[in-house]
Short mmCIF file of C-alpha atoms in Angstrom, two decimals:
data_model
loop_
_atom_site.label_atom_id
_atom_site.label_comp_id
_atom_site.label_asym_id
_atom_site.label_seq_id
_atom_site.Cartn_x
_atom_site.Cartn_y
_atom_site.Cartn_z
CA ALA G 1 87.50 -38.75 128.37
CA GLN G 2 83.98 -37.41 128.34
CA SER G 3 81.25 -39.88 127.43
CA VAL G 4 77.53 -40.38 127.55
CA THR G 5 75.90 -43.76 128.05
CA GLN G 6 72.34 -44.67 127.26
CA PRO G 7 72.07 -48.25 128.48
CA ASP G 8 68.74 -49.05 126.82
CA ILE G 9 68.87 -49.37 123.07
CA HIS G 10 65.17 -50.11 122.71
CA ILE G 11 62.25 -49.55 125.08
CA THR G 12 58.60 -50.49 124.52
CA VAL G 13 55.82 -49.06 126.59
CA SER G 14 52.03 -49.05 126.33
CA GLU G 15 50.24 -45.83 125.57
CA GLY G 16 49.35 -44.11 128.87
CA ALA G 17 52.12 -45.79 130.81
CA SER G 18 54.94 -43.90 132.45
CA LEU G 19 58.38 -43.67 130.85
CA GLU G 20 61.92 -43.30 132.11
CA LEU G 21 64.93 -43.20 129.75
CA ARG G 22 68.30 -43.50 131.38
CA CYS G 23 71.37 -41.43 130.70
CA ASN G 24 74.75 -41.50 132.46
CA TYR G 25 77.62 -39.18 131.71
CA SER G 26 81.30 -39.00 132.46
CA TYR G 27 82.65 -35.48 132.68
CA GLY G 28 84.99 -33.83 135.12
CA ALA G 29 83.22 -30.51 135.59
CA THR G 30 79.54 -29.61 135.94
CA PRO G 31 78.12 -30.52 132.57
CA TYR G 32 75.51 -28.88 130.44
CA LEU G 33 73.03 -31.69 129.76
CA PHE G 34 70.44 -32.06 127.05
CA TRP G 35 67.80 -34.41 125.76
CA TYR G 36 66.89 -34.39 122.09
CA VAL G 37 64.25 -36.34 120.18
CA GLN G 38 64.52 -37.46 116.58
CA SER G 39 61.69 -38.73 114.46
CA PRO G 40 62.54 -40.98 111.52
CA GLY G 41 64.45 -39.13 108.81
CA GLN G 42 64.33 -35.86 110.76
CA GLY G 43 66.77 -33.67 112.61
CA LEU G 44 67.01 -33.34 116.37
CA GLN G 45 64.46 -31.42 118.43
CA LEU G 46 65.43 -30.10 121.84
CA LEU G 47 63.27 -31.48 124.63
CA LEU G 48 64.96 -29.87 127.61
CA LYS G 49 68.31 -28.74 128.99
CA TYR G 50 70.09 -28.43 132.31
CA PHE G 51 72.72 -25.77 132.98
CA SER G 52 72.54 -25.13 136.68
CA GLY G 53 70.12 -24.51 139.52
CA ASP G 54 67.05 -26.63 140.12
CA THR G 55 67.98 -30.24 139.34
CA LEU G 56 64.46 -31.08 138.05
CA VAL G 57 63.92 -29.46 134.68
CA GLN G 58 60.75 -29.28 132.69
CA GLY G 59 60.69 -29.54 128.90
CA ILE G 60 58.29 -29.62 126.02
CA LYS G 61 55.69 -32.28 125.30
CA GLY G 62 55.29 -33.04 129.06
CA PHE G 63 58.84 -34.37 129.52
CA GLU G 64 61.00 -33.72 132.56
CA ALA G 65 64.48 -34.75 133.60
CA GLU G 66 66.35 -34.89 136.84
CA PHE G 67 70.08 -34.19 137.25
CA LYS G 68 71.70 -36.33 139.98
CA ARG G 69 75.31 -35.38 140.43
CA SER G 70 76.05 -38.26 142.83
CA GLN G 71 74.91 -40.77 140.21
CA SER G 72 76.20 -38.90 137.17
CA SER G 73 72.75 -39.30 135.71
CA PHE G 74 70.21 -37.23 133.83
CA ASN G 75 67.18 -39.45 133.28
CA LEU G 76 64.24 -38.42 131.14
CA ARG G 77 60.70 -39.05 132.38
CA LYS G 78 57.14 -38.68 131.21
CA PRO G 79 54.14 -39.66 133.38
CA SER G 80 51.92 -40.78 130.49
CA VAL G 81 53.23 -41.68 127.06
CA HIS G 82 51.33 -40.84 123.89
CA TRP G 83 51.62 -42.77 120.61
CA SER G 84 53.21 -39.73 119.04
CA ASP G 85 56.16 -40.02 121.44
CA ALA G 86 57.52 -42.98 119.47
CA ALA G 87 60.94 -41.79 118.26
CA GLU G 88 64.61 -41.99 119.09
CA TYR G 89 65.85 -40.09 122.12
CA PHE G 90 69.41 -38.79 122.57
CA CYS G 91 71.09 -37.61 125.69
CA ALA G 92 74.01 -35.20 125.19
CA VAL G 93 76.65 -33.35 127.15
CA LEU G 94 77.89 -30.00 125.96
CA THR G 95 81.53 -29.64 126.90
CA SER G 96 82.70 -26.23 128.01
CA GLY G 97 85.80 -25.08 126.20
CA THR G 98 85.31 -27.26 123.16
CA TYR G 99 81.74 -26.23 122.37
CA LYS G 100 80.80 -29.63 121.02
CA TYR G 101 78.09 -32.08 121.97
CA ILE G 102 78.90 -35.60 122.95
CA PHE G 103 75.87 -37.73 122.28
CA GLY G 104 74.84 -41.09 123.59
CA THR G 105 73.95 -43.83 121.14
CA GLY G 106 70.24 -43.20 121.58
CA THR G 107 67.19 -45.07 122.86
CA ARG G 108 64.50 -46.02 120.42
CA LEU G 109 61.03 -45.81 121.98
CA LYS G 110 58.17 -47.88 120.69
CA VAL G 111 54.63 -47.16 121.94
CA LEU G 112 51.98 -49.85 121.91
CA ALA G 113 48.36 -48.80 121.36
CA ASP T 1 61.14 -17.27 111.91
CA ALA T 2 62.98 -19.76 109.70
CA GLY T 3 64.89 -22.43 111.53
CA VAL T 4 68.19 -23.95 110.44
CA THR T 5 67.90 -24.83 106.78
CA GLN T 6 70.02 -27.39 105.02
CA SER T 7 70.40 -28.25 101.35
CA PRO T 8 70.07 -30.52 99.64
CA THR T 9 67.85 -32.79 101.67
CA HIS T 10 69.04 -35.96 99.91
CA LEU T 11 71.73 -36.79 97.46
CA ILE T 12 73.46 -39.82 95.99
CA LYS T 13 77.15 -39.76 95.06
CA THR T 14 79.62 -42.26 93.68
CA ARG T 15 82.78 -43.30 95.50
CA GLY T 16 85.65 -40.93 94.83
CA GLN T 17 83.40 -37.95 94.06
CA HIS T 18 83.25 -34.67 95.99
CA VAL T 19 80.20 -33.25 97.75
CA THR T 20 79.23 -29.89 99.18
CA LEU T 21 76.52 -29.53 101.79
CA ARG T 22 75.03 -26.20 102.76
CA CYS T 23 73.60 -24.72 105.90
CA SER T 24 71.84 -21.47 106.72
CA PRO T 25 71.66 -20.75 110.46
CA ILE T 26 68.84 -19.08 112.28
CA SER T 27 68.90 -15.33 111.72
CA GLY T 28 71.24 -13.69 114.25
CA HIS T 29 73.09 -16.93 115.03
CA LYS T 30 76.82 -16.64 114.57
CA SER T 31 77.88 -20.18 115.42
CA VAL T 32 77.49 -23.21 113.15
CA SER T 33 78.39 -26.78 113.91
CA TRP T 34 78.41 -29.90 111.72
CA TYR T 35 77.64 -33.43 112.86
CA GLN T 36 77.65 -36.79 111.12
CA GLN T 37 75.04 -39.36 112.13
CA VAL T 38 75.58 -42.88 110.85
CA LEU T 39 72.52 -45.10 110.88
CA GLY T 40 71.85 -46.40 114.35
CA GLN T 41 74.35 -44.13 116.08
CA GLY T 42 74.32 -40.81 117.83
CA PRO T 43 75.64 -37.75 115.98
CA GLN T 44 79.40 -37.25 115.88
CA PHE T 45 80.96 -33.80 115.96
CA ILE T 46 82.79 -32.74 112.82
CA PHE T 47 83.38 -28.96 112.99
CA GLN T 48 82.34 -25.82 114.81
CA TYR T 49 82.63 -22.30 113.42
CA TYR T 50 82.05 -19.06 115.25
CA GLU T 51 82.35 -15.66 113.62
CA LYS T 52 83.86 -17.34 110.55
CA GLU T 53 86.69 -18.96 112.44
CA GLU T 54 87.10 -22.68 113.12
CA ARG T 55 86.64 -23.27 116.85
CA GLY T 56 86.80 -27.01 116.94
CA ARG T 57 87.34 -30.08 114.83
CA GLY T 58 86.32 -33.64 115.53
CA ASN T 59 88.17 -36.84 114.72
CA PHE T 60 87.58 -36.79 110.97
CA PRO T 61 90.10 -37.10 108.12
CA ASP T 62 91.35 -34.14 106.12
CA ARG T 63 88.92 -35.11 103.38
CA PHE T 64 86.38 -33.21 105.46
CA SER T 65 86.60 -29.43 105.37
CA ALA T 66 84.23 -26.57 106.08
CA ARG T 67 83.96 -22.83 106.03
CA GLN T 68 81.62 -20.11 107.24
CA PHE T 69 80.70 -17.12 105.17
CA PRO T 70 80.24 -13.44 106.19
CA ASN T 71 76.47 -14.00 106.36
CA TYR T 72 77.20 -16.92 108.80
CA SER T 73 75.99 -19.61 106.42
CA SER T 74 78.30 -22.58 106.10
CA GLU T 75 79.44 -25.29 103.75
CA LEU T 76 80.73 -28.76 104.51
CA ASN T 77 82.93 -30.31 101.85
CA VAL T 78 83.88 -33.94 101.64
CA ASN T 79 86.44 -35.10 99.03
CA ALA T 80 87.15 -38.61 97.73
CA LEU T 81 83.93 -40.03 99.08
CA LEU T 82 83.95 -43.47 100.67
CA LEU T 83 81.04 -45.80 101.23
CA GLY T 84 81.46 -45.15 104.96
CA ASP T 85 80.67 -41.50 104.44
CA SER T 86 77.01 -42.42 103.87
CA ALA T 87 75.16 -40.75 106.75
CA LEU T 88 72.83 -38.01 107.81
CA TYR T 89 74.79 -34.75 108.08
CA LEU T 90 73.33 -32.32 110.56
CA CYS T 91 73.98 -28.66 110.89
CA ALA T 92 73.26 -26.79 114.13
CA SER T 93 73.40 -23.12 114.96
CA SER T 94 73.67 -21.12 118.14
CA SER T 95 73.57 -17.45 119.04
CA SER T 96 76.83 -17.78 120.88
CA GLY T 97 80.00 -19.79 120.33
CA GLY T 98 80.09 -20.72 123.98
CA ALA T 99 78.63 -23.70 125.77
CA GLY T 100 75.58 -23.16 127.84
CA TYR T 101 73.18 -21.99 125.18
CA GLY T 102 72.56 -25.17 123.29
CA TYR T 103 72.13 -25.56 119.58
CA THR T 104 69.19 -25.72 117.17
CA PHE T 105 69.50 -28.47 114.59
CA GLY T 106 68.38 -28.54 110.99
CA SER T 107 66.67 -31.56 109.44
CA GLY T 108 69.87 -32.75 107.86
CA THR T 109 71.18 -33.87 104.49
CA ARG T 110 70.99 -37.57 103.79
CA LEU T 111 74.12 -38.55 101.82
CA THR T 112 74.30 -41.95 100.16
CA VAL T 113 77.58 -43.01 98.59
CA VAL T 114 77.37 -45.89 96.11
#
């Protein structure tokens, strides 16, 4: 069965430090991969997506992610975190044929001033 | 352009009652999906509609139902509410019913069942 794992429930970084959020997926075919961000009480905002082609994708707010097929991973990175990046981050797989997202359980990011 | 709009934003219901949640997709989007997000969890897929037909259904009881109207707006109905139905209900729309385009989410309806 398809699944998405985000191994880190909480991550705390200092403002200006680099960030990497981990995401592993289990899916038989080439997946469509997404990262979403959710501020408290809000819906989900798309940060970036991977469909095919270049395995390093750029998103909004200075985020990027790299698709590594051999590791079944799609980790999210940012070179310098801002206090406004504090939120919950969700990795998701969009499954072809069923048209539904499978989300990970999320990683809550805290940013220290 | 307006994004995906959901109404109401918050509501409180009593166990056993019925609730209707509404969603208006982005103009031109023909696909609407519904997700349930329980506190501390990732969203779980409930339904997907494309061109007014149900394309997919998640692992939810028959108390949950939905429909899509000719203008592509959608309603999610939940009967015989349980405490466990308390969650943020998210609607998402896409221009296509197929994978590969991604979905735009609304801000959700926060349902509290007491």
